[in-house]
CSV table of C-alpha atoms in Angstrom, one decimal:
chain,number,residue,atom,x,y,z
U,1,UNK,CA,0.0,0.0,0.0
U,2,UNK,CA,1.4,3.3,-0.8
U,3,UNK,CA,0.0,6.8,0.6
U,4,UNK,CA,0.6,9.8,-1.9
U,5,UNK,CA,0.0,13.5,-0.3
U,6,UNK,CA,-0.7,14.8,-3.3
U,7,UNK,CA,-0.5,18.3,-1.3
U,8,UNK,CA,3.2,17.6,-1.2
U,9,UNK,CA,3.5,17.5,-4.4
U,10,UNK,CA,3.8,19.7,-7.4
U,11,UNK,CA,1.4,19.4,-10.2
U,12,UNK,CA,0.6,22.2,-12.4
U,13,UNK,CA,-3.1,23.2,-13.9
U,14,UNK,CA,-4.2,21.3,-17.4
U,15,UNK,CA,-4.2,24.1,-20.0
U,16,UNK,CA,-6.8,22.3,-21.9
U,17,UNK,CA,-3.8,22.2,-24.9
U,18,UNK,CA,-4.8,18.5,-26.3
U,19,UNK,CA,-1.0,17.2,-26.5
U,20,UNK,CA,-1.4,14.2,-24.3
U,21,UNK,CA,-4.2,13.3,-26.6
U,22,UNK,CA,-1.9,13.6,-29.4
U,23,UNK,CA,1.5,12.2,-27.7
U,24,UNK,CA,0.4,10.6,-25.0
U,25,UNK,CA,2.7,13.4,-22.9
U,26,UNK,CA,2.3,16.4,-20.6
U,27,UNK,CA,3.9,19.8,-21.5
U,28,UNK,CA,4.2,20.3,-17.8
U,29,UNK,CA,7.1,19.0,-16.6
U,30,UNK,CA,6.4,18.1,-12.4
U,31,UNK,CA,5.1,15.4,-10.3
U,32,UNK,CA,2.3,14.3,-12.5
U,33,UNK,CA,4.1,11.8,-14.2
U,34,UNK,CA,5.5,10.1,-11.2
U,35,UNK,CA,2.1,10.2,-9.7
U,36,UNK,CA,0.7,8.6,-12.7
U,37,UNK,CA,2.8,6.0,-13.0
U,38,UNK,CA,1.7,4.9,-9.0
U,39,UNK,CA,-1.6,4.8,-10.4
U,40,UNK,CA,-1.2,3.2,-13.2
U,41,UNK,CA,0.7,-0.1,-11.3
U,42,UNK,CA,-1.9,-0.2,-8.3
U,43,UNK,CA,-4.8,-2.4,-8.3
U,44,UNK,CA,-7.1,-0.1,-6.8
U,45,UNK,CA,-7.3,3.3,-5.7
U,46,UNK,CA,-8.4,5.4,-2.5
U,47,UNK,CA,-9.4,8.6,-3.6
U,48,UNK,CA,-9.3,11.2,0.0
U,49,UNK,CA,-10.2,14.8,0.6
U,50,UNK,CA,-11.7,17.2,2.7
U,51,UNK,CA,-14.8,19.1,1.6
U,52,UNK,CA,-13.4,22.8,0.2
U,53,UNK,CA,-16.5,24.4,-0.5
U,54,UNK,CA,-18.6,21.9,-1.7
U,55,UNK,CA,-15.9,19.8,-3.3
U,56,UNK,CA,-12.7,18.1,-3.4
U,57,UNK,CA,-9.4,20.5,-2.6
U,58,UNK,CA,-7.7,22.2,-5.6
U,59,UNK,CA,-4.6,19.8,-5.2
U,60,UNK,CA,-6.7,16.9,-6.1
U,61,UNK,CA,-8.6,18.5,-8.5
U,62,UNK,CA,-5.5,19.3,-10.5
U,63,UNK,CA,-4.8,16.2,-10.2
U,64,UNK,CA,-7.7,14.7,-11.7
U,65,UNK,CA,-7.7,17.6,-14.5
U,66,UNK,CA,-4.5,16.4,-15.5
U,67,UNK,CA,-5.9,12.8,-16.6
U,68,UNK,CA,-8.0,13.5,-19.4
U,69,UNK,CA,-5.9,11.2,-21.4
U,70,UNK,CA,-6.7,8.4,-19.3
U,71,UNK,CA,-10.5,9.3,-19.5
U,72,UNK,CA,-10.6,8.8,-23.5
U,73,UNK,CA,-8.0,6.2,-23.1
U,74,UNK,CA,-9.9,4.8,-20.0
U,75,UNK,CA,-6.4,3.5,-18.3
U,76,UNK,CA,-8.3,2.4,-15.7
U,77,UNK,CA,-10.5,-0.4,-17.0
U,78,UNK,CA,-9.8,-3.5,-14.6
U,79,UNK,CA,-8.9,-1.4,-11.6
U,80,UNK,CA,-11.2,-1.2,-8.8
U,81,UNK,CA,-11.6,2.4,-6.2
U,82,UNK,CA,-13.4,3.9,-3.7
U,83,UNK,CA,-13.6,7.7,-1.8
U,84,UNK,CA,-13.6,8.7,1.6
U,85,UNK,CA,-14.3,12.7,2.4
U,86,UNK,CA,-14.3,14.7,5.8
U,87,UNK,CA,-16.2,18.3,5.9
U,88,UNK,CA,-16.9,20.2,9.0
U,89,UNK,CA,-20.1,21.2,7.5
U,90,UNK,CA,-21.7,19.3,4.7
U,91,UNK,CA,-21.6,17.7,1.5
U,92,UNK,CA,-18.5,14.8,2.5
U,93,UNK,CA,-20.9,11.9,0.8
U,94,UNK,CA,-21.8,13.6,-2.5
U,95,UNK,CA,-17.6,15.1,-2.5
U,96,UNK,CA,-16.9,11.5,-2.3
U,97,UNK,CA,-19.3,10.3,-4.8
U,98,UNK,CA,-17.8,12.7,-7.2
U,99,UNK,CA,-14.7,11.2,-6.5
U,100,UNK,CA,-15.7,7.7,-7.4
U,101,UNK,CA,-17.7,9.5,-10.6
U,102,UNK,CA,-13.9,10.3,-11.4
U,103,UNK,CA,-12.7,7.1,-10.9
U,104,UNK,CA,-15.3,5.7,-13.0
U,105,UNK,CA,-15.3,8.4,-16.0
U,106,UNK,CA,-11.3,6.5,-16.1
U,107,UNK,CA,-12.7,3.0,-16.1
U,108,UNK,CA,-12.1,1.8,-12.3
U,109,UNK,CA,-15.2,-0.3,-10.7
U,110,UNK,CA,-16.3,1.3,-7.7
U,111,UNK,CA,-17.4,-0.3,-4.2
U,112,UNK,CA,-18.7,2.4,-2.2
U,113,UNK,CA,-17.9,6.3,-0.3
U,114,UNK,CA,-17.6,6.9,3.1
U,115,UNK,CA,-18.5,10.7,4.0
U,116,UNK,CA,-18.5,12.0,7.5
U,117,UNK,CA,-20.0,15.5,8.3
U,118,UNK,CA,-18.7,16.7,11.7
U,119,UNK,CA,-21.2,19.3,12.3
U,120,UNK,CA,-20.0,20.4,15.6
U,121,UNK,CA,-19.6,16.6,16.2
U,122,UNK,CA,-16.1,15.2,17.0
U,123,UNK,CA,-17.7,11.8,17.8
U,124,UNK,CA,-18.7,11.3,14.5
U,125,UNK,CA,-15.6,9.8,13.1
U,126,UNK,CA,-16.0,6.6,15.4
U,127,UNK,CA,-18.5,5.2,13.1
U,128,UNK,CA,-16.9,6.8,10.1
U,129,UNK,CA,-13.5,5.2,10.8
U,130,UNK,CA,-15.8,1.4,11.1
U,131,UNK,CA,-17.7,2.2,8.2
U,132,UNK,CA,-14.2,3.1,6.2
U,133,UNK,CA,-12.3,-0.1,7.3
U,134,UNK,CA,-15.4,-2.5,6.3
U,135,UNK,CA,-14.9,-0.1,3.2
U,136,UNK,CA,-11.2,-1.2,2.7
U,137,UNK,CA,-12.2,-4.5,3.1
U,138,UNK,CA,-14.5,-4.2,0.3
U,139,UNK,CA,-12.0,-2.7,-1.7
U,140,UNK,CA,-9.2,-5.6,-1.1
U,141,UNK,CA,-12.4,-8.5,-1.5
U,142,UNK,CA,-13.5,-6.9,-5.3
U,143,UNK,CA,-9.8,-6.5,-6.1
U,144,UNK,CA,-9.0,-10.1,-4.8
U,145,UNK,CA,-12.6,-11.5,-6.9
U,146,UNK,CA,-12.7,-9.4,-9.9
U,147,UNK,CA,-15.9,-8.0,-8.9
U,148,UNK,CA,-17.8,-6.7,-11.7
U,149,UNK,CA,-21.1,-4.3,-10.9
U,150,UNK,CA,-23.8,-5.3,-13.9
U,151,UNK,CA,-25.1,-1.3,-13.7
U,152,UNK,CA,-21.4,-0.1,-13.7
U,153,UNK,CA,-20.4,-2.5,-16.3
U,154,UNK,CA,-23.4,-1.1,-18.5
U,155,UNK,CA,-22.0,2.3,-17.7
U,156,UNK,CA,-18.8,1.5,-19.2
U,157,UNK,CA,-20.2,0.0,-22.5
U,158,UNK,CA,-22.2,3.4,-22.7
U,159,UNK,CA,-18.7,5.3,-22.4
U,160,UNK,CA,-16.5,3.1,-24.6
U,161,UNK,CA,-19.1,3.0,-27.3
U,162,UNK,CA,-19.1,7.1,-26.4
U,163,UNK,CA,-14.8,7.4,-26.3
U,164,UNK,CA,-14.3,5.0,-29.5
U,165,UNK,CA,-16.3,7.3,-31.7
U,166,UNK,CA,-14.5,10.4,-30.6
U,167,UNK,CA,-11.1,8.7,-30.7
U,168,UNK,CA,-12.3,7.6,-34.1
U,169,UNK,CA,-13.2,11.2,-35.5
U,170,UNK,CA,-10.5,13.0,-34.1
U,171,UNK,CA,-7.8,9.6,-35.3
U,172,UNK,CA,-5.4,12.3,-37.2
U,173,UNK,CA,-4.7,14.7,-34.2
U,174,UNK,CA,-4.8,12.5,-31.6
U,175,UNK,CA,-2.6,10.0,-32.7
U,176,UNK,CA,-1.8,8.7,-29.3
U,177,UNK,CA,-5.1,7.6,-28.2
U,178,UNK,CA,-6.0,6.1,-31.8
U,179,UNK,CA,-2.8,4.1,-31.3
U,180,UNK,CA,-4.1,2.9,-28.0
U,181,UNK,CA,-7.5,2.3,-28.9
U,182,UNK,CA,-5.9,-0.1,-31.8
U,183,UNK,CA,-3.1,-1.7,-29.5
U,184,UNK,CA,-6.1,-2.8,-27.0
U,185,UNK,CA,-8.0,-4.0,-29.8
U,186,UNK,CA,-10.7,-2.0,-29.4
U,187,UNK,CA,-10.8,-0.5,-32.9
């Protein structure tokens, strides 16, 4: 198990500039790659965060904005994830189910959020921290089975049938991902 901070890290904004469609390559040179490369080799993923205003920090935001690639490419398929979120106020479950959205939009199978609004409540996090174990063990049992969720599985059709036809008309400028839609035989 490896923890990233992604706080600690450096990773610049996504300029919306289309390269790693066509080369498969950021023009920002920082810890994205590194990062990326973590995610790519793990199994499954634990998406965390504190509610900022409704939503996931900037940090991890960036972070996700910087894997567009992998949502057309859908580098995910055949990993599995979940999110846990914190707020001291509200909106910690629907912060984590937009972190598993995430996770999904890249092609990971999903097993479930934990959210804990504190509300003036410190005791809250005793049940959250039960509820986010049993969580992990969910994780490690889908990872371990090859769980596969029929309605997420439908999902994904609905998005590769979706990615494949952009891929397909955009084939001469983004040369990377029609050469990864072909290598996985999906073309």
């Amino acid at each position: 198990m490896t923890f990233v901070d992604v706080c600690a890290l450096k990773i610049k904004y996504c300029t919306a500039c289309t390269t790693c469609y066509a080369r498969g390559e950021c023009i920002h040179d920082d810890d994205m790659p590194a990062l990326y490369e973590k995610l790519l080799d793990c199994d499954g993923v634990v998406l965390g965060s504190p509610v900022y205003i409704n939503s996931v920090t900037a940090q991890l935001k960036a972070m996700m904005d910087r894997m567009a690639d992998s949502v057309h490419c859908l580098h995910f398929t055949g990993k599995y994830g979940c999110a846990v979120s914190t707020a001291g106020g509200a909106m910690a479950e629907e912060t984590a189910e937009y972190m598993n959205s995430a996770l999904r939009m890249l092609g990971a199978t999903t097993v479930g959020t934990v959210g804990v609004n504190f509300m003036g409540n410190p005791d809250a996090i005793i049940p959250a921290e039960k509820k986010a174990k049993e969580l992990g063990r969910k994780l490690a049992d889908a990872i371990r089975t090859g769980y596969k969720d029929p309605a997420q599985q439908a999902y994904y059709a609905e998005r590769k049938a979706h990615m494949k036809q952009l891929v397909l008309a955009n084939k001469d400028i983004w040369a990377h991902e029609f050469d990864h839609w072909n290598a996985m035989g999906w073309i």
